[in-house]
Short mmCIF file of C-alpha atoms in Angstrom, two decimals:
data_model
loop_
_atom_site.label_atom_id
_atom_site.label_comp_id
_atom_site.label_asym_id
_atom_site.label_seq_id
_atom_site.Cartn_x
_atom_site.Cartn_y
_atom_site.Cartn_z
CA MET N 1 66.70 -93.93 -61.03
CA GLY N 2 65.57 -97.17 -59.14
CA SER N 3 65.63 -100.35 -60.31
CA ARG N 4 62.89 -101.84 -62.60
CA VAL N 5 59.19 -102.22 -60.80
CA ARG N 6 56.98 -105.27 -61.88
CA VAL N 7 53.52 -104.58 -61.46
CA TRP N 8 50.28 -107.02 -62.06
CA LEU N 9 47.11 -105.86 -62.71
CA ASN N 10 44.54 -109.24 -62.79
CA ARG N 11 41.19 -109.29 -64.52
CA THR N 12 40.38 -105.58 -64.04
CA TYR N 13 38.42 -102.59 -66.07
CA ALA N 14 39.06 -101.50 -69.43
CA GLU N 15 39.95 -97.95 -68.27
CA ASN N 16 42.93 -99.26 -66.48
CA VAL N 17 45.06 -99.03 -69.76
CA PHE N 18 45.41 -95.37 -68.42
CA PHE N 19 46.67 -96.96 -64.96
CA ILE N 20 49.22 -98.61 -67.10
CA ASP N 21 50.15 -95.41 -69.00
CA GLN N 22 50.67 -93.41 -65.80
CA LEU N 23 52.71 -96.18 -64.29
CA ARG N 24 55.17 -95.69 -67.32
CA SER N 25 55.08 -92.03 -67.43
CA ASN N 26 56.06 -91.68 -63.39
CA PRO N 27 57.92 -88.59 -62.77
CA GLN N 28 60.81 -90.66 -61.38
CA HIS N 29 61.46 -92.19 -64.66
CA ARG N 30 61.60 -95.54 -63.41
CA ALA N 31 61.52 -98.28 -65.31
CA VAL N 32 58.06 -100.08 -65.09
CA GLU N 33 57.13 -103.48 -66.47
CA VAL N 34 53.38 -104.34 -66.52
CA HIS N 35 51.90 -107.60 -66.26
CA ALA N 36 48.42 -108.13 -67.04
CA THR N 37 45.81 -111.34 -67.12
CA HIS N 38 42.12 -111.14 -68.16
CA GLY N 39 39.64 -113.64 -69.31
CA ASP N 40 38.91 -111.44 -72.34
CA ALA N 41 41.35 -111.94 -75.01
CA ASP N 42 40.36 -108.46 -76.46
CA SER N 43 40.46 -106.55 -73.01
CA PRO N 44 42.71 -103.67 -74.21
CA VAL N 45 44.37 -103.56 -70.86
CA LEU N 46 46.22 -107.06 -72.09
CA ALA N 47 47.45 -105.29 -75.25
CA ALA N 48 48.71 -102.21 -73.09
CA ALA N 49 50.65 -104.42 -70.91
CA ASP N 50 54.15 -105.85 -71.56
CA THR N 51 53.43 -109.18 -71.20
CA ALA N 52 50.07 -110.95 -70.97
CA GLU N 53 48.52 -114.20 -70.20
CA PRO N 54 44.77 -115.64 -70.23
CA GLU N 55 43.07 -116.22 -66.79
CA PRO N 56 42.23 -119.78 -65.98
CA ASP N 57 38.22 -120.23 -65.79
CA GLY N 58 36.35 -121.84 -62.90
CA LEU N 59 38.93 -121.24 -60.35
CA SER N 60 37.60 -121.15 -56.41
CA PRO N 61 38.73 -118.40 -54.78
CA ARG N 62 41.45 -120.51 -52.95
CA ALA N 63 42.51 -121.92 -55.94
CA TYR N 64 42.83 -118.56 -57.75
CA VAL N 65 44.89 -117.50 -54.84
CA GLU N 66 47.03 -120.60 -55.41
CA TYR N 67 47.40 -119.38 -58.85
CA ALA N 68 48.07 -115.82 -58.29
CA LEU N 69 50.99 -117.05 -55.76
CA ASP N 70 52.67 -118.90 -58.62
CA LEU N 71 52.50 -116.46 -61.16
CA CYS N 72 53.98 -113.40 -58.57
CA ALA N 73 56.90 -115.97 -57.60
CA ARG N 74 57.27 -117.03 -61.73
CA ARG N 75 57.02 -113.28 -62.43
CA SER N 76 58.99 -111.95 -59.73
CA ILE N 77 56.18 -109.44 -58.97
CA ASP N 78 56.85 -106.34 -56.88
CA VAL N 79 53.28 -104.93 -56.73
CA PHE N 80 50.04 -107.14 -57.27
CA VAL N 81 47.04 -104.94 -57.51
CA PRO N 82 43.95 -107.28 -57.31
CA VAL N 83 40.26 -106.80 -58.39
CA LEU N 84 39.35 -109.94 -58.78
CA HIS N 85 39.03 -112.29 -55.96
CA GLN N 86 40.18 -109.26 -54.08
CA ALA N 87 38.88 -110.74 -50.42
CA ALA N 88 40.58 -114.49 -50.65
CA ILE N 89 43.97 -112.52 -51.77
CA VAL N 90 44.16 -109.91 -49.24
CA ALA N 91 43.44 -112.43 -46.39
CA GLN N 92 46.76 -114.11 -47.74
CA ARG N 93 48.78 -110.98 -47.72
CA ALA N 94 51.54 -112.74 -45.83
CA GLU N 95 51.88 -115.73 -48.26
CA PHE N 96 52.38 -112.98 -51.18
CA ALA N 97 55.27 -111.04 -48.76
CA ALA N 98 57.01 -114.27 -48.61
CA VAL N 99 57.27 -114.45 -52.53
CA GLY N 100 58.44 -110.59 -52.60
CA THR N 101 54.88 -109.28 -53.56
CA ALA N 102 53.18 -106.24 -52.15
CA LEU N 103 49.25 -106.10 -52.48
CA LEU N 104 48.08 -102.59 -53.42
CA ALA N 105 45.10 -103.43 -51.81
CA PRO N 106 43.22 -102.56 -48.31
CA PRO N 107 43.39 -105.34 -45.50
CA ALA N 108 40.95 -108.00 -45.14
CA GLU N 109 38.96 -106.44 -42.39
CA ALA N 110 38.21 -103.66 -44.55
CA VAL N 111 37.40 -105.32 -47.76
CA ALA N 112 35.21 -107.47 -45.86
CA VAL N 113 33.04 -104.30 -44.07
CA PHE N 114 32.82 -102.62 -47.48
CA HIS N 115 31.87 -105.79 -49.50
CA ASP N 116 28.24 -105.61 -48.16
CA LYS N 117 26.46 -102.64 -48.37
CA ALA N 118 24.17 -102.91 -45.45
CA THR N 119 26.99 -103.90 -43.33
CA ALA N 120 29.16 -100.69 -44.76
CA TYR N 121 26.30 -98.41 -44.15
CA GLN N 122 25.64 -99.60 -40.69
CA ALA N 123 29.46 -99.07 -40.03
CA VAL N 124 30.06 -96.21 -41.29
CA GLU N 125 26.84 -94.56 -39.46
CA SER N 126 28.84 -95.85 -36.18
CA VAL N 127 31.63 -93.22 -37.20
CA GLY N 128 29.15 -90.06 -37.89
CA VAL N 129 29.07 -90.35 -41.40
CA PRO N 130 25.74 -89.87 -42.78
CA VAL N 131 23.80 -92.30 -45.17
CA PRO N 132 20.69 -92.24 -46.60
CA PRO N 133 17.66 -94.21 -45.34
CA TRP N 134 18.03 -97.74 -46.53
CA TRP N 135 15.81 -101.08 -46.25
CA ARG N 136 17.55 -104.24 -46.75
CA VAL N 137 15.17 -106.53 -48.66
CA ARG N 138 14.99 -109.97 -49.62
CA THR N 139 11.13 -110.78 -50.34
CA GLU N 140 8.43 -108.73 -52.43
CA GLU N 141 6.62 -108.03 -49.15
CA GLU N 142 9.70 -106.23 -47.86
CA LEU N 143 10.12 -104.27 -51.14
CA VAL N 144 6.86 -102.92 -51.24
CA ALA N 145 6.88 -101.85 -47.58
CA ALA N 146 10.30 -100.08 -48.49
CA VAL N 147 9.04 -98.54 -51.51
CA GLU N 148 5.76 -97.61 -50.02
CA SER N 149 7.43 -95.88 -46.68
CA LEU N 150 9.53 -93.56 -49.27
CA GLU N 151 6.90 -92.81 -51.54
CA ALA N 152 4.78 -91.87 -48.44
CA ALA N 153 7.76 -89.49 -47.74
CA GLY N 154 7.70 -88.04 -51.20
CA GLN N 155 10.36 -89.74 -52.40
CA ARG N 156 11.47 -91.89 -55.59
CA ALA N 157 12.85 -95.43 -54.49
CA CYS N 158 15.59 -97.27 -56.07
CA PHE N 159 17.42 -100.75 -55.33
CA LYS N 160 20.62 -102.12 -56.12
CA PRO N 161 22.35 -105.43 -54.62
CA ALA N 162 23.93 -105.40 -51.49
CA ALA N 163 26.89 -106.72 -52.67
CA GLY N 164 28.26 -105.50 -56.04
CA ALA N 165 30.41 -103.22 -58.02
CA GLY N 166 29.70 -100.42 -59.95
CA GLY N 167 25.97 -99.53 -60.87
CA VAL N 168 25.64 -103.32 -61.88
CA GLY N 169 22.00 -104.29 -60.76
CA PHE N 170 20.75 -100.15 -59.99
CA ARG N 171 17.13 -99.83 -60.75
CA VAL N 172 14.65 -97.04 -59.96
CA ILE N 173 10.90 -97.83 -59.24
CA THR N 174 8.14 -96.36 -61.40
CA ARG N 175 4.56 -97.10 -60.76
CA THR N 176 3.87 -96.23 -64.40
CA PRO N 177 2.82 -99.24 -66.30
CA PHE N 178 5.15 -100.97 -68.63
CA SER N 179 4.18 -99.72 -72.45
CA LEU N 180 5.98 -98.96 -75.42
CA MET N 181 7.43 -95.78 -73.82
CA HIS N 182 9.92 -98.50 -72.14
CA LEU N 183 10.60 -99.86 -75.37
CA ASN N 184 11.42 -96.52 -77.09
CA GLY N 185 14.97 -95.27 -77.23
CA PHE N 186 17.80 -96.70 -75.30
CA PRO N 187 17.03 -99.28 -72.15
CA SER N 188 16.08 -96.98 -69.23
CA ALA N 189 17.03 -97.91 -65.47
CA TYR N 190 13.56 -97.32 -64.78
CA VAL N 191 11.45 -100.52 -64.22
CA PRO N 192 7.88 -100.60 -62.80
CA LEU N 193 6.76 -102.07 -59.58
CA ASP N 194 4.66 -104.53 -60.45
CA LEU N 195 7.10 -106.21 -62.71
CA VAL N 196 9.81 -106.21 -60.17
CA VAL N 197 7.08 -107.83 -58.02
CA GLU N 198 5.95 -110.26 -60.36
CA ALA N 199 10.11 -111.30 -61.15
CA LEU N 200 10.39 -111.97 -57.50
CA ARG N 201 7.35 -114.32 -57.06
CA ALA N 202 8.59 -116.57 -59.94
CA ALA N 203 12.19 -116.40 -58.41
CA GLU N 204 13.44 -119.36 -57.04
CA GLU N 205 15.52 -118.01 -54.23
CA PRO N 206 15.38 -114.67 -52.48
CA VAL N 207 17.02 -111.60 -53.63
CA ASP N 208 19.44 -109.56 -51.50
CA TRP N 209 18.71 -105.86 -52.34
CA LEU N 210 19.22 -102.63 -50.64
CA VAL N 211 16.01 -99.90 -51.16
CA MET N 212 16.85 -96.48 -50.72
CA PRO N 213 15.81 -93.05 -52.10
CA HIS N 214 16.84 -91.80 -55.48
CA LEU N 215 19.56 -89.62 -54.47
CA GLY N 216 20.37 -86.32 -56.29
CA GLN N 217 23.39 -84.57 -58.11
CA PRO N 218 25.97 -83.92 -58.26
CA GLU N 219 27.69 -87.21 -57.61
CA VAL N 220 31.10 -86.75 -55.86
CA SER N 221 34.08 -89.60 -56.13
CA VAL N 222 36.67 -88.85 -53.66
CA ASP N 223 39.94 -90.84 -54.89
CA CYS N 224 41.75 -91.77 -51.47
CA LEU N 225 45.39 -92.78 -51.07
CA THR N 226 46.19 -94.14 -47.76
CA GLY N 227 49.64 -95.15 -46.46
CA PRO N 228 50.60 -98.50 -44.72
CA ASP N 229 50.49 -96.41 -41.50
CA GLY N 230 46.86 -95.66 -41.96
CA ARG N 231 47.27 -91.82 -42.73
CA VAL N 232 45.38 -90.61 -45.74
CA ARG N 233 48.26 -89.04 -48.07
CA MET N 234 46.08 -87.81 -51.12
CA ALA N 235 41.85 -86.76 -51.07
CA ILE N 236 40.83 -85.70 -54.29
CA GLY N 237 37.09 -85.18 -55.46
CA ARG N 238 35.85 -85.99 -58.87
CA THR N 239 32.57 -84.56 -59.35
CA LYS N 240 29.67 -85.43 -61.97
CA ASN N 241 26.64 -83.45 -62.72
CA GLY N 242 25.02 -84.62 -65.85
CA ARG N 243 27.42 -84.65 -68.68
CA ARG N 244 29.71 -82.32 -66.98
CA ARG N 245 32.63 -83.22 -64.87
CA GLY N 246 34.80 -81.19 -62.42
CA PHE N 247 37.33 -81.71 -59.45
CA THR N 248 36.63 -80.44 -56.00
CA LEU N 249 38.65 -80.11 -52.36
CA HIS N 250 35.56 -79.02 -50.68
CA PRO N 251 35.74 -80.23 -47.02
CA SER N 252 32.30 -81.34 -47.26
CA TRP N 253 33.13 -84.13 -49.15
CA ILE N 254 36.89 -84.51 -48.50
CA GLU N 255 36.46 -84.64 -44.61
CA PRO N 256 33.94 -87.46 -44.60
CA ALA N 257 35.98 -89.40 -46.97
CA ARG N 258 39.38 -89.03 -45.12
CA LEU N 259 37.56 -90.01 -41.86
CA LEU N 260 36.23 -93.30 -43.43
CA ALA N 261 39.93 -94.14 -45.25
CA GLU N 262 41.55 -93.57 -41.80
CA ALA N 263 38.96 -95.41 -39.53
CA PHE N 264 38.65 -98.26 -41.47
CA GLY N 265 42.47 -98.86 -42.57
CA LEU N 266 41.51 -98.10 -46.59
CA LYS N 267 45.25 -98.59 -47.03
CA HIS N 268 46.17 -97.86 -50.87
CA LEU N 269 43.72 -96.77 -53.24
CA SER N 270 40.12 -96.51 -52.33
CA ASN N 271 37.03 -94.74 -53.75
CA ILE N 272 34.49 -93.00 -51.86
CA GLN N 273 31.11 -91.86 -53.39
CA PHE N 274 28.64 -89.59 -52.22
CA ARG N 275 25.36 -87.64 -53.45
CA MET N 276 22.92 -85.53 -52.35
CA TYR N 277 19.91 -86.48 -49.74
CA GLY N 278 17.97 -83.09 -50.04
CA ASP N 279 20.59 -80.61 -48.96
CA GLN N 280 23.17 -82.89 -47.35
CA PRO N 281 25.86 -84.99 -48.82
CA VAL N 282 25.51 -88.73 -47.83
CA LEU N 283 27.47 -91.86 -48.61
CA MET N 284 26.64 -94.05 -51.82
CA ASP N 285 29.22 -96.37 -51.88
CA VAL N 286 32.90 -97.50 -50.90
CA ASN N 287 34.82 -99.27 -53.32
CA THR N 288 38.16 -100.87 -51.95
CA ARG N 289 39.91 -100.74 -55.31
CA PRO N 290 41.28 -97.99 -57.72
CA ALA N 291 38.70 -96.40 -59.54
CA GLY N 292 38.11 -96.55 -63.04
CA GLY N 293 38.19 -92.91 -63.76
CA LEU N 294 41.26 -92.40 -61.26
CA HIS N 295 43.37 -91.62 -64.31
CA GLN N 296 41.48 -88.46 -64.54
CA LEU N 297 43.50 -86.79 -61.62
CA ALA N 298 46.23 -86.23 -64.23
CA GLN N 299 44.35 -83.49 -65.62
CA CYS N 300 45.30 -81.65 -62.09
CA GLY N 301 48.93 -82.63 -62.24
CA VAL N 302 48.41 -85.79 -60.04
CA ASN N 303 49.97 -89.15 -60.84
CA ALA N 304 48.00 -91.19 -58.18
CA PRO N 305 48.86 -95.03 -59.75
CA TRP N 306 52.52 -94.11 -59.28
CA ALA N 307 52.03 -92.86 -55.56
CA ALA N 308 50.28 -95.96 -54.53
CA VAL N 309 52.70 -98.08 -56.14
CA GLN N 310 55.48 -95.94 -54.36
CA LEU N 311 53.63 -96.63 -51.07
CA ALA N 312 53.45 -100.24 -51.59
CA LEU N 313 57.32 -100.35 -51.95
CA GLY N 314 57.90 -98.77 -48.80
CA GLU N 315 58.88 -95.52 -50.65
CA GLU N 316 57.05 -91.98 -48.72
CA THR N 317 55.67 -89.75 -51.05
CA GLY N 318 54.43 -87.16 -48.42
CA GLU N 319 50.90 -85.32 -48.64
CA ILE N 320 49.77 -85.28 -52.26
CA VAL N 321 47.89 -81.74 -52.90
CA PRO N 322 47.02 -81.08 -56.47
CA PRO N 323 49.06 -78.01 -57.55
CA PHE N 324 45.79 -76.66 -59.65
CA LEU N 325 42.41 -77.77 -60.05
CA ALA N 326 41.66 -78.41 -63.95
CA GLN N 327 38.71 -77.03 -65.84
CA ASP N 328 35.60 -78.94 -66.15
CA TYR N 329 35.44 -81.37 -68.72
CA THR N 330 33.27 -84.42 -70.19
CA VAL N 331 34.20 -87.43 -71.60
CA VAL N 332 34.12 -88.97 -75.18
CA SER N 333 34.87 -92.66 -76.69
CA GLY N 334 37.97 -93.20 -78.55
CA PRO N 335 39.84 -95.86 -79.80
CA ARG N 336 42.49 -98.10 -78.10
CA PRO N 337 44.46 -101.09 -79.53
CA VAL N 338 43.58 -104.31 -78.59
CA ARG N 339 46.06 -107.57 -79.04
CA PRO N 340 46.00 -108.47 -83.10
CA VAL N 341 47.29 -112.00 -82.31
CA SER N 342 45.82 -114.67 -79.64
CA LEU N 343 48.16 -115.00 -76.31
CA PRO N 344 50.12 -115.40 -74.75
CA GLN N 345 51.97 -111.88 -75.57
CA GLN N 346 55.65 -111.48 -74.65
CA ARG N 347 56.48 -108.19 -75.70
CA THR N 348 60.53 -107.89 -76.51
CA ALA N 349 62.51 -104.86 -75.73
CA GLY N 350 62.79 -103.83 -79.26
CA ASP N 351 59.00 -104.02 -79.83
CA ALA N 352 58.69 -100.55 -77.81
CA ALA N 353 59.41 -98.46 -80.88
CA VAL N 354 56.99 -100.52 -83.47
CA PRO N 355 53.56 -99.98 -83.32
CA MET N 356 51.14 -102.80 -82.68
CA LEU N 357 48.67 -101.86 -85.29
CA PRO N 358 48.22 -99.43 -88.22
CA ALA N 359 46.76 -96.10 -87.61
CA VAL N 360 44.29 -96.42 -90.59
CA PRO N 361 43.70 -99.55 -92.77
CA ALA N 362 45.80 -99.98 -95.52
CA GLN N 363 44.78 -98.65 -99.03
CA PRO N 364 44.18 -101.20 -101.82
CA THR N 365 46.87 -101.51 -104.35
CA ASP N 366 44.64 -101.32 -107.25
CA PRO N 367 41.91 -98.60 -106.75
CA SER N 368 40.09 -99.48 -110.02
CA GLY N 369 39.46 -103.07 -108.61
CA PRO N 370 36.42 -104.39 -107.12
CA HIS N 371 37.10 -103.48 -103.78
CA GLY N 372 39.27 -100.19 -104.53
CA THR N 373 36.87 -97.55 -102.87
CA VAL N 374 37.31 -97.03 -99.36
CA ALA N 375 34.76 -94.47 -97.77
CA ALA N 376 36.33 -91.32 -96.35
CA ASN N 377 35.29 -88.23 -94.28
CA ALA N 378 35.96 -84.77 -94.80
CA THR N 379 39.29 -84.84 -93.71
CA GLY N 380 40.34 -87.73 -96.28
CA SER N 381 40.69 -90.39 -93.49
CA THR N 382 38.59 -93.60 -93.29
CA ALA N 383 35.28 -93.54 -92.08
CA SER N 384 35.91 -96.91 -90.54
CA ALA N 385 37.58 -97.69 -87.34
CA PRO N 386 40.98 -99.57 -87.47
CA ALA N 387 40.62 -103.25 -87.19
CA GLY N 388 41.50 -104.69 -84.00
CA GLN N 389 40.69 -101.28 -82.02
CA ALA N 390 38.33 -101.06 -78.92
CA ASN N 391 36.42 -98.07 -77.57
CA VAL N 392 37.28 -96.37 -74.23
CA SER N 393 37.12 -92.94 -73.26
CA ALA N 394 38.89 -89.43 -74.06
CA LEU N 395 38.64 -86.32 -72.11
CA ALA N 396 37.09 -83.56 -74.28
CA THR N 397 39.56 -80.95 -72.83
CA GLY N 398 42.30 -81.22 -74.95
CA ALA N 399 44.34 -83.13 -72.72
CA PRO N 400 46.82 -86.01 -73.92
CA ALA N 401 45.17 -88.97 -75.59
CA GLY N 402 44.84 -91.85 -73.27
CA SER N 403 43.78 -89.40 -70.23
CA ALA N 404 39.89 -90.60 -69.59
CA ALA N 405 37.89 -93.19 -69.10
CA THR N 406 34.40 -95.25 -69.87
CA ALA N 407 32.32 -97.32 -67.89
CA PRO N 408 34.07 -100.49 -67.43
CA ALA N 409 34.02 -103.46 -69.90
#
C-alpha cells in the first residue's frame, strides 16, 4: 500500500460524489484524501469530501489561478481535477508542478481547441472525423438563412452556444406559433422561430450560436483516458436512447474517439460525444473534463477515476479493457447527504465511522402531542426525505448505491 494521495476537486458537478467514492474504493486500497471547494455550500460534493472550503467569488481567471496555487501548496495536493477556470489553470501547469501538484486535465492547446465548438468542428474535420452541417450565426439574418437551408433539405434546425458545457442553451427551432401548448406540461426545448428572431432584434449585443440539424439517436459518449505519452489507455462508449442506457465497444464510435484523443493530445480524462446524422455517426461535442456519468463504467468493472489519478502520478495502468459490458439500465433519483452545518468542514479520523445524518427523521417522543403523527408509506418508513439530503441519481440495475448520475447541479 502506497502513501496517501491528496486529490482536489474544484467547483464541479454534483455527480462527482461518485468520482470521490471510486477514488476511495480503488483496487490498490490506497488511502485517498479528497479536498473539495464549491460556490454552493449545499453541493453534495462538499459533504462527500474529507475537507471542504467555500470558493471565493468574483475572481478573475488569473486571480483564481493564484488562489488555486496557494491552496495546492497549503493542502499538499498531489492531483488537482480542475473544472472551473480549466483553461487558465492548465496554462500554468508548470507553476502547479513546482508546488508538487499534477493537473488531471489536457494541455492548454487541447482545451483551447475544444472550448469553441466552431473551431473544434473545423479542427476535427481536418483529421477525418465527420461532423454535421453547421453554421455559426450572430445575427437574425444569419439565423434565418441557416434555418431555411436546413428546412429546405427536410431537416429540423437546432442551435446552441458556440462555447458552453453540456446542454446549456440548446434549443430546437419550430415554426409552430406560440400557444398554450407551449405552456402545458414541463418546459420544452422547442422554441418558435419568430420568438427567437424577436429576441435577437431586442438584444443589445450579438449572440454566438451554432445552428445545425437536430441529430438522431442513439447518443454515444465515449469516455477516454489518455496517458502523458499521448496514447489512449481506455475508450468505452456509454449509449443513450431515450430512457435506455447501455455500453458499447463498437468501432464506429470507439475508433474516431481514439483518433481525436490522440491527435489533439486530450490527455487524462475526456468525453467525446456522437449522434447520428442519417445513418452515419458524427461528432457532437468534446469535453476536456471527466463526464458526469463517468462512474457508470463501474457497472463494467472499470474504475476510471482511480486509473486517471494513477497516470497523473506517473504510475502506469496499461491498456484498460472492461472485463464485460453490463446490461442496459436507466437512471432514477436518489438521496445524497449535504453538509448539516456551514463550512468549513474539517473531518477528523474518528468521523469515518459516524454517520453524518440520520437515516430517517427522529420520531417524536410523545405520539399524542400536536406533532405526534408522521406520515408513513406502505413499508412503514417516513414519506418525507431526511433533512439535509439532496437528489442525485442511482442506477436502476440493482447496483450498489452511489453508482450513477443525474444532470449536473
